[in-house]
Amino acid sequence: MIKLENVTMQYKASSRPALKDLSFEVDKGEFAFLIGPSGSGKSTFFRLLLKEDRPTSGDVYLGEFHVNKLRARDVPKLRQSIGCVFQDFRLLQKKTVAENVAFALEVIGRPRSTVQRVVPEVLEYVGLEGKHDRMPNELSGGEMQRVAIARAIVNRPLVLLADEPTGNLDPETSEEIVDVLDRVNRRGTTVVMATHDRHIVDAMRRRVLEFDNGQLVRNDPQGVYGIG
Ligand code: ADP
Ligand code: ADP
């Protein structure tokens, strides 16, 4: 589902590369953790998948997309195939819970009847029944992240990228959020989650991709967090 071949990313000719000759794959349906210290290249990897940046050399594939060769007019299709969740939730503060999710459908031109049917389904799926009309500032952190996940999956993306989704949450809420991501994964969506949370990684025993200094130093199909 995701494949990197000899990917090097150097932001400036003078600086050390953010990713160095990186090659690995994540299969369809996998749940993979991306671990490694700050500055090791995790966000750069996400940006290459989204074609927000172009690798200096090498090839990036996501599903049917040869990302680094993709024409500009096909980039929206790529991005529609990828759901994103962030540490800081990034909700639209002036929209309700339901409106935040509906907006993801409206911007790609889904008819109103679809929006009205799908939004309640996905909110129930992430455990937000009864909260449709709340504003983001009336929610707990865990609830905000549930909204963000609902918004990210409502278009049924091939891949869900989660960049430290539990970074602002207490341990108990973090577990609940990972549980939602696990359910999304078990429904067939490939999930890649960057995290510093050793308890989550050790509890899940899924693929661990460990980055250090722009290189892959560990690729373990049922890994633990390790000495990290
Ligand atoms: P992580 O997400 O693991 O913290 P990043 O991918 O953000 O790591 O960073 C990897 C390296 O690339 C770091 O040395 C960082 O300073 C550098 N870097 C990231 N983004 C940029 C940018 N836009 N311009 C220049 N250097 C960058
Ligand atoms: P169904 O099997 O009828 O789709 P579910 O209760 O399993 O019902 O899911 C309810 C809704 O949650 C789905 O219709 C969909 O909107 C959303 N949903 C659940 N899992 C995913 C997923 N992995 N990707 C995208 N949407 C999902």
PDB file of C-alpha atoms and ligand atoms in Angstrom:
ATOM      1  CA  MET A   1       0.000   0.000   0.000  1.00  0.00           C
ATOM      2  CA  ILE A   2       2.922   2.292   0.820  1.00  0.00           C
ATOM      3  CA  LYS A   3       6.327   1.737  -0.724  1.00  0.00           C
ATOM      4  CA  LEU A   4       9.502   3.776  -0.578  1.00  0.00           C
ATOM      5  CA  GLU A   5      12.454   2.917  -2.798  1.00  0.00           C
ATOM      6  CA  ASN A   6      15.808   4.533  -2.109  1.00  0.00           C
ATOM      7  CA  VAL A   7      14.210   7.772  -0.992  1.00  0.00           C
ATOM      8  CA  THR A   8      16.492  10.635  -0.098  1.00  0.00           C
ATOM      9  CA  MET A   9      15.128  13.986   0.980  1.00  0.00           C
ATOM     10  CA  GLN A  10      17.457  16.914   1.345  1.00  0.00           C
ATOM     11  CA  TYR A  11      15.681  20.184   2.076  1.00  0.00           C
ATOM     12  CA  LYS A  12      18.771  22.272   1.333  1.00  0.00           C
ATOM     13  CA  ALA A  13      21.893  21.218  -0.541  1.00  0.00           C
ATOM     14  CA  SER A  14      23.991  22.360   2.418  1.00  0.00           C
ATOM     15  CA  SER A  15      22.091  20.519   5.191  1.00  0.00           C
ATOM     16  CA  ARG A  16      22.196  16.862   6.144  1.00  0.00           C
ATOM     17  CA  PRO A  17      19.426  14.855   4.465  1.00  0.00           C
ATOM     18  CA  ALA A  18      16.167  14.474   6.414  1.00  0.00           C
ATOM     19  CA  LEU A  19      15.764  10.994   4.849  1.00  0.00           C
ATOM     20  CA  LYS A  20      18.691   8.949   3.546  1.00  0.00           C
ATOM     21  CA  ASP A  21      18.253   6.210   0.957  1.00  0.00           C
ATOM     22  CA  LEU A  22      15.154   4.927   2.706  1.00  0.00           C
ATOM     23  CA  SER A  23      13.386   1.772   1.462  1.00  0.00           C
ATOM     24  CA  PHE A  24      10.477  -0.062   3.074  1.00  0.00           C
ATOM     25  CA  GLU A  25       6.880  -1.129   2.509  1.00  0.00           C
ATOM     26  CA  VAL A  26       3.676  -1.112   4.512  1.00  0.00           C
ATOM     27  CA  ASP A  27       1.149  -3.643   3.208  1.00  0.00           C
ATOM     28  CA  LYS A  28      -2.544  -3.070   2.682  1.00  0.00           C
ATOM     29  CA  GLY A  29      -4.435  -3.487   5.943  1.00  0.00           C
ATOM     30  CA  GLU A  30      -1.428  -3.105   8.222  1.00  0.00           C
ATOM     31  CA  PHE A  31      -1.196  -0.966  11.353  1.00  0.00           C
ATOM     32  CA  ALA A  32       2.347   0.438  11.534  1.00  0.00           C
ATOM     33  CA  PHE A  33       3.982   2.555  14.230  1.00  0.00           C
ATOM     34  CA  LEU A  34       6.577   5.100  13.253  1.00  0.00           C
ATOM     35  CA  ILE A  35       8.928   5.787  16.121  1.00  0.00           C
ATOM     36  CA  GLY A  36      12.170   7.689  16.515  1.00  0.00           C
ATOM     37  CA  PRO A  37      13.464  10.869  18.110  1.00  0.00           C
ATOM     38  CA  SER A  38      12.333  14.316  17.112  1.00  0.00           C
ATOM     39  CA  GLY A  39      14.065  15.295  13.871  1.00  0.00           C
ATOM     40  CA  SER A  40      14.470  11.691  12.682  1.00  0.00           C
ATOM     41  CA  GLY A  41      12.300  12.230   9.593  1.00  0.00           C
ATOM     42  CA  LYS A  42       8.794  11.033  10.537  1.00  0.00           C
ATOM     43  CA  SER A  43       6.948  14.169   9.413  1.00  0.00           C
ATOM     44  CA  THR A  44       9.042  14.375   6.279  1.00  0.00           C
ATOM     45  CA  PHE A  45       7.856  10.868   5.392  1.00  0.00           C
ATOM     46  CA  PHE A  46       4.217  11.944   5.854  1.00  0.00           C
ATOM     47  CA  ARG A  47       4.788  15.052   3.715  1.00  0.00           C
ATOM     48  CA  LEU A  48       6.274  12.968   0.901  1.00  0.00           C
ATOM     49  CA  LEU A  49       3.238  10.643   0.940  1.00  0.00           C
ATOM     50  CA  LEU A  50       0.913  13.649   0.670  1.00  0.00           C
ATOM     51  CA  LYS A  51       3.098  15.199  -2.036  1.00  0.00           C
ATOM     52  CA  GLU A  52       3.533  18.300   0.086  1.00  0.00           C
ATOM     53  CA  ASP A  53       7.241  17.886  -0.679  1.00  0.00           C
ATOM     54  CA  ARG A  54       9.138  16.063  -3.393  1.00  0.00           C
ATOM     55  CA  PRO A  55      11.978  13.661  -2.628  1.00  0.00           C
ATOM     56  CA  THR A  56      15.425  14.656  -3.854  1.00  0.00           C
ATOM     57  CA  SER A  57      15.728  11.149  -5.290  1.00  0.00           C
ATOM     58  CA  GLY A  58      13.975   7.793  -5.112  1.00  0.00           C
ATOM     59  CA  ASP A  59      10.378   6.662  -5.555  1.00  0.00           C
ATOM     60  CA  VAL A  60       7.297   6.949  -3.365  1.00  0.00           C
ATOM     61  CA  TYR A  61       4.200   4.821  -4.021  1.00  0.00           C
ATOM     62  CA  LEU A  62       0.814   4.892  -2.297  1.00  0.00           C
ATOM     63  CA  GLY A  63      -1.859   2.499  -3.561  1.00  0.00           C
ATOM     64  CA  GLU A  64      -2.040   3.041  -7.309  1.00  0.00           C
ATOM     65  CA  PHE A  65      -0.234   6.372  -7.101  1.00  0.00           C
ATOM     66  CA  HIS A  66       3.408   6.823  -8.096  1.00  0.00           C
ATOM     67  CA  VAL A  67       3.501   9.847  -5.834  1.00  0.00           C
ATOM     68  CA  ASN A  68       6.719  11.540  -6.968  1.00  0.00           C
ATOM     69  CA  LYS A  69       5.675  11.214 -10.636  1.00  0.00           C
ATOM     70  CA  LEU A  70       2.086  12.314 -10.097  1.00  0.00           C
ATOM     71  CA  ARG A  71       0.818  15.191 -12.223  1.00  0.00           C
ATOM     72  CA  ALA A  72      -0.395  18.269 -10.382  1.00  0.00           C
ATOM     73  CA  ARG A  73      -3.989  17.698 -11.501  1.00  0.00           C
ATOM     74  CA  ASP A  74      -3.993  14.233  -9.874  1.00  0.00           C
ATOM     75  CA  VAL A  75      -2.732  15.428  -6.479  1.00  0.00           C
ATOM     76  CA  PRO A  76      -6.249  16.070  -5.086  1.00  0.00           C
ATOM     77  CA  LYS A  77      -7.148  12.436  -5.852  1.00  0.00           C
ATOM     78  CA  LEU A  78      -4.065  11.273  -3.958  1.00  0.00           C
ATOM     79  CA  ARG A  79      -4.923  13.461  -0.969  1.00  0.00           C
ATOM     80  CA  GLN A  80      -8.514  12.212  -0.925  1.00  0.00           C
ATOM     81  CA  SER A  81      -7.078   8.724  -0.520  1.00  0.00           C
ATOM     82  CA  ILE A  82      -5.265   9.736   2.674  1.00  0.00           C
ATOM     83  CA  GLY A  83      -6.898  10.647   5.977  1.00  0.00           C
ATOM     84  CA  CYS A  84      -4.825  12.687   8.434  1.00  0.00           C
ATOM     85  CA  VAL A  85      -5.027  13.056  12.198  1.00  0.00           C
ATOM     86  CA  PHE A  86      -2.732  15.333  14.201  1.00  0.00           C
ATOM     87  CA  GLN A  87      -1.655  15.867  17.800  1.00  0.00           C
ATOM     88  CA  ASP A  88      -3.427  19.250  17.908  1.00  0.00           C
ATOM     89  CA  PHE A  89      -6.733  17.966  16.379  1.00  0.00           C
ATOM     90  CA  ARG A  90      -7.057  20.895  13.883  1.00  0.00           C
ATOM     91  CA  LEU A  91     -10.831  21.166  14.077  1.00  0.00           C
ATOM     92  CA  LEU A  92     -12.726  24.094  12.609  1.00  0.00           C
ATOM     93  CA  GLN A  93     -13.523  26.033  15.787  1.00  0.00           C
ATOM     94  CA  LYS A  94     -16.595  27.815  14.422  1.00  0.00           C
ATOM     95  CA  LYS A  95     -18.289  24.642  13.233  1.00  0.00           C
ATOM     96  CA  THR A  96     -20.111  22.023  15.288  1.00  0.00           C
ATOM     97  CA  VAL A  97     -18.947  18.414  15.565  1.00  0.00           C
ATOM     98  CA  ALA A  98     -21.320  17.341  12.781  1.00  0.00           C
ATOM     99  CA  GLU A  99     -20.362  20.320  10.605  1.00  0.00           C
ATOM    100  CA  ASN A 100     -16.656  19.530  10.956  1.00  0.00           C
ATOM    101  CA  VAL A 101     -17.280  16.057   9.572  1.00  0.00           C
ATOM    102  CA  ALA A 102     -19.815  17.205   6.966  1.00  0.00           C
ATOM    103  CA  PHE A 103     -17.313  19.724   5.621  1.00  0.00           C
ATOM    104  CA  ALA A 104     -14.935  16.910   4.565  1.00  0.00           C
ATOM    105  CA  LEU A 105     -17.750  15.492   2.410  1.00  0.00           C
ATOM    106  CA  GLU A 106     -18.962  18.850   1.090  1.00  0.00           C
ATOM    107  CA  VAL A 107     -15.546  19.974  -0.181  1.00  0.00           C
ATOM    108  CA  ILE A 108     -15.397  16.941  -2.457  1.00  0.00           C
ATOM    109  CA  GLY A 109     -18.903  17.585  -3.732  1.00  0.00           C
ATOM    110  CA  ARG A 110     -20.888  14.839  -2.034  1.00  0.00           C
ATOM    111  CA  PRO A 111     -24.636  15.439  -2.294  1.00  0.00           C
ATOM    112  CA  ARG A 112     -26.510  16.678   0.743  1.00  0.00           C
ATOM    113  CA  SER A 113     -28.410  13.390   1.035  1.00  0.00           C
ATOM    114  CA  THR A 114     -25.119  11.505   1.392  1.00  0.00           C
ATOM    115  CA  VAL A 115     -23.863  13.966   3.996  1.00  0.00           C
ATOM    116  CA  GLN A 116     -27.055  13.607   6.024  1.00  0.00           C
ATOM    117  CA  ARG A 117     -26.821   9.831   5.961  1.00  0.00           C
ATOM    118  CA  VAL A 118     -23.085   9.359   6.492  1.00  0.00           C
ATOM    119  CA  VAL A 119     -22.274  11.956   9.181  1.00  0.00           C
ATOM    120  CA  PRO A 120     -24.424  10.359  11.919  1.00  0.00           C
ATOM    121  CA  GLU A 121     -23.083   6.898  11.003  1.00  0.00           C
ATOM    122  CA  VAL A 122     -19.467   7.892  11.318  1.00  0.00           C
ATOM    123  CA  LEU A 123     -20.059   9.890  14.523  1.00  0.00           C
ATOM    124  CA  GLU A 124     -21.678   6.851  16.083  1.00  0.00           C
ATOM    125  CA  TYR A 125     -18.770   4.726  14.850  1.00  0.00           C
ATOM    126  CA  VAL A 126     -16.213   6.861  16.719  1.00  0.00           C
ATOM    127  CA  GLY A 127     -18.391   7.090  19.859  1.00  0.00           C
ATOM    128  CA  LEU A 128     -19.792  10.612  19.528  1.00  0.00           C
ATOM    129  CA  GLU A 129     -23.508   9.892  19.404  1.00  0.00           C
ATOM    130  CA  GLY A 130     -25.372  12.690  21.175  1.00  0.00           C
ATOM    131  CA  LYS A 131     -22.543  15.202  20.623  1.00  0.00           C
ATOM    132  CA  HIS A 132     -23.400  16.303  17.058  1.00  0.00           C
ATOM    133  CA  ASP A 133     -24.214  19.891  17.955  1.00  0.00           C
ATOM    134  CA  ARG A 134     -21.354  20.584  20.372  1.00  0.00           C
ATOM    135  CA  MET A 135     -18.721  23.144  19.480  1.00  0.00           C
ATOM    136  CA  PRO A 136     -15.087  21.987  19.609  1.00  0.00           C
ATOM    137  CA  ASN A 137     -14.381  24.143  22.689  1.00  0.00           C
ATOM    138  CA  GLU A 138     -17.100  22.213  24.550  1.00  0.00           C
ATOM    139  CA  LEU A 139     -15.323  18.880  24.056  1.00  0.00           C
ATOM    140  CA  SER A 140     -12.651  16.983  25.964  1.00  0.00           C
ATOM    141  CA  GLY A 141      -9.356  16.268  24.200  1.00  0.00           C
ATOM    142  CA  GLY A 142     -10.390  12.697  23.569  1.00  0.00           C
ATOM    143  CA  GLU A 143     -13.687  13.825  22.051  1.00  0.00           C
ATOM    144  CA  MET A 144     -11.873  16.329  19.835  1.00  0.00           C
ATOM    145  CA  GLN A 145      -9.633  13.575  18.556  1.00  0.00           C
ATOM    146  CA  ARG A 146     -12.676  11.385  17.873  1.00  0.00           C
ATOM    147  CA  VAL A 147     -14.093  14.190  15.711  1.00  0.00           C
ATOM    148  CA  ALA A 148     -10.768  14.448  13.889  1.00  0.00           C
ATOM    149  CA  ILE A 149     -10.774  10.686  13.257  1.00  0.00           C
ATOM    150  CA  ALA A 150     -14.386  10.787  12.031  1.00  0.00           C
ATOM    151  CA  ARG A 151     -13.468  13.568   9.621  1.00  0.00           C
ATOM    152  CA  ALA A 152     -10.385  11.670   8.455  1.00  0.00           C
ATOM    153  CA  ILE A 153     -12.218   8.397   7.715  1.00  0.00           C
ATOM    154  CA  VAL A 154     -15.557   9.656   6.443  1.00  0.00           C
ATOM    155  CA  ASN A 155     -14.373   9.491   2.824  1.00  0.00           C
ATOM    156  CA  ARG A 156     -13.065   5.964   3.372  1.00  0.00           C
ATOM    157  CA  PRO A 157      -9.403   6.674   2.620  1.00  0.00           C
ATOM    158  CA  LEU A 158      -6.946   3.916   1.696  1.00  0.00           C
ATOM    159  CA  VAL A 159      -4.528   5.089   4.351  1.00  0.00           C
ATOM    160  CA  LEU A 160      -4.887   6.913   7.658  1.00  0.00           C
ATOM    161  CA  LEU A 161      -1.808   8.873   8.780  1.00  0.00           C
ATOM    162  CA  ALA A 162      -1.827   9.772  12.457  1.00  0.00           C
ATOM    163  CA  ASP A 163       0.936  12.108  13.620  1.00  0.00           C
ATOM    164  CA  GLU A 164       1.247  11.696  17.407  1.00  0.00           C
ATOM    165  CA  PRO A 165      -2.545  11.511  17.806  1.00  0.00           C
ATOM    166  CA  THR A 166      -2.272  10.843  21.548  1.00  0.00           C
ATOM    167  CA  GLY A 167       0.440  13.432  22.217  1.00  0.00           C
ATOM    168  CA  ASN A 168      -1.972  15.771  24.040  1.00  0.00           C
ATOM    169  CA  LEU A 169      -4.024  13.109  25.813  1.00  0.00           C
ATOM    170  CA  ASP A 170      -3.774  11.375  29.188  1.00  0.00           C
ATOM    171  CA  PRO A 171      -2.906   7.662  29.182  1.00  0.00           C
ATOM    172  CA  GLU A 172      -6.470   6.411  29.590  1.00  0.00           C
ATOM    173  CA  THR A 173      -7.831   8.635  26.815  1.00  0.00           C
ATOM    174  CA  SER A 174      -4.864   7.681  24.638  1.00  0.00           C
ATOM    175  CA  GLU A 175      -5.863   4.035  24.943  1.00  0.00           C
ATOM    176  CA  GLU A 176      -9.428   4.852  23.905  1.00  0.00           C
ATOM    177  CA  ILE A 177      -8.209   6.748  20.853  1.00  0.00           C
ATOM    178  CA  VAL A 178      -5.892   3.908  19.811  1.00  0.00           C
ATOM    179  CA  ASP A 179      -8.860   1.602  20.225  1.00  0.00           C
ATOM    180  CA  VAL A 180     -10.799   3.688  17.695  1.00  0.00           C
ATOM    181  CA  LEU A 181      -7.814   3.643  15.300  1.00  0.00           C
ATOM    182  CA  ASP A 182      -7.561  -0.124  15.769  1.00  0.00           C
ATOM    183  CA  ARG A 183     -11.222  -0.539  14.815  1.00  0.00           C
ATOM    184  CA  VAL A 184     -10.727   1.643  11.744  1.00  0.00           C
ATOM    185  CA  ASN A 185      -7.750  -0.549  10.828  1.00  0.00           C
ATOM    186  CA  ARG A 186      -9.706  -3.753  11.323  1.00  0.00           C
ATOM    187  CA  ARG A 187     -12.278  -2.425   8.877  1.00  0.00           C
ATOM    188  CA  GLY A 188      -9.527  -2.457   6.239  1.00  0.00           C
ATOM    189  CA  THR A 189      -7.897   0.961   6.379  1.00  0.00           C
ATOM    190  CA  THR A 190      -4.093   0.906   6.474  1.00  0.00           C
ATOM    191  CA  VAL A 191      -2.937   2.973   9.474  1.00  0.00           C
ATOM    192  CA  VAL A 192       0.469   4.578  10.033  1.00  0.00           C
ATOM    193  CA  MET A 193       0.855   6.230  13.417  1.00  0.00           C
ATOM    194  CA  ALA A 194       3.866   8.267  14.530  1.00  0.00           C
ATOM    195  CA  THR A 195       4.182   8.096  18.300  1.00  0.00           C
ATOM    196  CA  HIS A 196       6.443   8.477  21.315  1.00  0.00           C
ATOM    197  CA  ASP A 197       4.086   6.400  23.483  1.00  0.00           C
ATOM    198  CA  ARG A 198       5.860   3.191  24.428  1.00  0.00           C
ATOM    199  CA  HIS A 199       2.868   1.752  26.289  1.00  0.00           C
ATOM    200  CA  ILE A 200       0.699   1.868  23.196  1.00  0.00           C
ATOM    201  CA  VAL A 201       3.349   0.337  20.946  1.00  0.00           C
ATOM    202  CA  ASP A 202       4.073  -2.433  23.459  1.00  0.00           C
ATOM    203  CA  ALA A 203       0.371  -3.186  23.972  1.00  0.00           C
ATOM    204  CA  MET A 204      -0.426  -3.398  20.249  1.00  0.00           C
ATOM    205  CA  ARG A 205       2.515  -5.439  18.926  1.00  0.00           C
ATOM    206  CA  ARG A 206       2.106  -4.267  15.354  1.00  0.00           C
ATOM    207  CA  ARG A 207       4.736  -3.294  12.777  1.00  0.00           C
ATOM    208  CA  VAL A 208       7.345  -0.928  14.195  1.00  0.00           C
ATOM    209  CA  LEU A 209       9.349   1.275  11.835  1.00  0.00           C
ATOM    210  CA  GLU A 210      12.068   3.018  13.800  1.00  0.00           C
ATOM    211  CA  PHE A 211      13.703   6.063  12.254  1.00  0.00           C
ATOM    212  CA  ASP A 212      16.970   7.553  13.374  1.00  0.00           C
ATOM    213  CA  ASN A 213      18.693  10.366  11.569  1.00  0.00           C
ATOM    214  CA  GLY A 214      16.657   9.832   8.408  1.00  0.00           C
ATOM    215  CA  GLN A 215      17.372   6.122   8.239  1.00  0.00           C
ATOM    216  CA  LEU A 216      15.301   3.064   9.047  1.00  0.00           C
ATOM    217  CA  VAL A 217      17.126   1.375  11.926  1.00  0.00           C
ATOM    218  CA  ARG A 218      14.426  -1.194  12.737  1.00  0.00           C
ATOM    219  CA  ASN A 219      11.528  -2.788  10.857  1.00  0.00           C
ATOM    220  CA  ASP A 220       9.825  -5.350  13.052  1.00  0.00           C
ATOM    221  CA  PRO A 221       6.445  -6.811  12.012  1.00  0.00           C
ATOM    222  CA  GLN A 222       5.379  -7.307  15.651  1.00  0.00           C
ATOM    223  CA  GLY A 223       7.627  -4.881  17.417  1.00  0.00           C
ATOM    224  CA  VAL A 224       7.919  -3.297  20.826  1.00  0.00           C
ATOM    225  CA  TYR A 225       9.017   0.265  21.532  1.00  0.00           C
ATOM    226  CA  GLY A 226      12.485  -0.889  22.578  1.00  0.00           C
ATOM    227  CA  ILE A 227      15.156   1.125  24.334  1.00  0.00           C
ATOM    228  CA  GLY A 228      14.257   4.115  22.052  1.00  0.00           C
TER     229      GLY A 228
HETATM  230  P1  ADP B   1      10.372  14.306  12.935  1.00  0.00           P
HETATM  231  O1  ADP B   1       9.003  14.406  12.353  1.00  0.00           O
HETATM  232  O2  ADP B   1      10.831  12.898  13.149  1.00  0.00           O
HETATM  233  O3  ADP B   1      10.549  15.149  14.141  1.00  0.00           O
HETATM  234  P2  ADP B   1      11.175  15.872  10.602  1.00  0.00           P
HETATM  235  O4  ADP B   1      10.793  15.096   9.404  1.00  0.00           O
HETATM  236  O5  ADP B   1      10.304  17.012  11.009  1.00  0.00           O
HETATM  237  O6  ADP B   1      11.401  14.878  11.832  1.00  0.00           O
HETATM  238  O7  ADP B   1      12.650  16.467  10.414  1.00  0.00           O
HETATM  239  C1  ADP B   1      13.741  15.730   9.845  1.00  0.00           C
HETATM  240  C2  ADP B   1      14.875  16.683   9.550  1.00  0.00           C
HETATM  241  O8  ADP B   1      14.509  17.547   8.468  1.00  0.00           O
HETATM  242  C3  ADP B   1      15.246  17.587  10.711  1.00  0.00           C
HETATM  243  O9  ADP B   1      16.649  17.765  10.704  1.00  0.00           O
HETATM  244  C4  ADP B   1      14.548  18.883  10.373  1.00  0.00           C
HETATM  245  O10 ADP B   1      15.229  19.985  10.926  1.00  0.00           O
HETATM  246  C5  ADP B   1      14.604  18.905   8.856  1.00  0.00           C
HETATM  247  N1  ADP B   1      13.469  19.624   8.244  1.00  0.00           N
HETATM  248  C6  ADP B   1      12.152  19.308   8.393  1.00  0.00           C
HETATM  249  N2  ADP B   1      11.385  20.145   7.682  1.00  0.00           N
HETATM  250  C7  ADP B   1      12.208  21.013   7.061  1.00  0.00           C
HETATM  251  C8  ADP B   1      12.033  22.119   6.167  1.00  0.00           C
HETATM  252  N3  ADP B   1      10.800  22.490   5.760  1.00  0.00           N
HETATM  253  N4  ADP B   1      13.130  22.780   5.738  1.00  0.00           N
HETATM  254  C9  ADP B   1      14.352  22.403   6.129  1.00  0.00           C
HETATM  255  N5  ADP B   1      14.607  21.372   6.951  1.00  0.00           N
HETATM  256  C10 ADP B   1      13.547  20.679   7.417  1.00  0.00           C
HETATM  257  P1  ADP B   2     -21.488  -0.551   8.062  1.00  0.00           P
HETATM  258  O1  ADP B   2     -20.881  -1.921   8.159  1.00  0.00           O
HETATM  259  O2  ADP B   2     -22.916  -0.542   7.660  1.00  0.00           O
HETATM  260  O3  ADP B   2     -20.660   0.405   7.257  1.00  0.00           O
HETATM  261  P2  ADP B   2     -20.497   0.201  10.702  1.00  0.00           P
HETATM  262  O4  ADP B   2     -21.253   0.354  11.982  1.00  0.00           O
HETATM  263  O5  ADP B   2     -19.452  -0.829  10.639  1.00  0.00           O
HETATM  264  O6  ADP B   2     -21.591   0.018   9.563  1.00  0.00           O
HETATM  265  O7  ADP B   2     -19.869   1.600  10.340  1.00  0.00           O
HETATM  266  C1  ADP B   2     -20.645   2.748  10.418  1.00  0.00           C
HETATM  267  C2  ADP B   2     -20.041   3.871   9.608  1.00  0.00           C
HETATM  268  O8  ADP B   2     -18.754   4.249  10.135  1.00  0.00           O
HETATM  269  C3  ADP B   2     -19.754   3.550   8.185  1.00  0.00           C
HETATM  270  O9  ADP B   2     -20.881   3.677   7.371  1.00  0.00           O
HETATM  271  C4  ADP B   2     -18.728   4.579   7.839  1.00  0.00           C
HETATM  272  O10 ADP B   2     -19.328   5.822   7.620  1.00  0.00           O
HETATM  273  C5  ADP B   2     -17.930   4.672   9.102  1.00  0.00           C
HETATM  274  N1  ADP B   2     -16.712   3.854   9.082  1.00  0.00           N
HETATM  275  C6  ADP B   2     -16.448   2.829   9.875  1.00  0.00           C
HETATM  276  N2  ADP B   2     -15.233   2.329   9.652  1.00  0.00           N
HETATM  277  C7  ADP B   2     -14.702   3.042   8.686  1.00  0.00           C
HETATM  278  C8  ADP B   2     -13.471   2.988   8.011  1.00  0.00           C
HETATM  279  N3  ADP B   2     -12.501   2.120   8.301  1.00  0.00           N
HETATM  280  N4  ADP B   2     -13.256   3.878   7.048  1.00  0.00           N
HETATM  281  C9  ADP B   2     -14.205   4.770   6.753  1.00  0.00           C
HETATM  282  N5  ADP B   2     -15.390   4.867   7.364  1.00  0.00           N
HETATM  283  C10 ADP B   2     -15.656   4.013   8.313  1.00  0.00           C
END
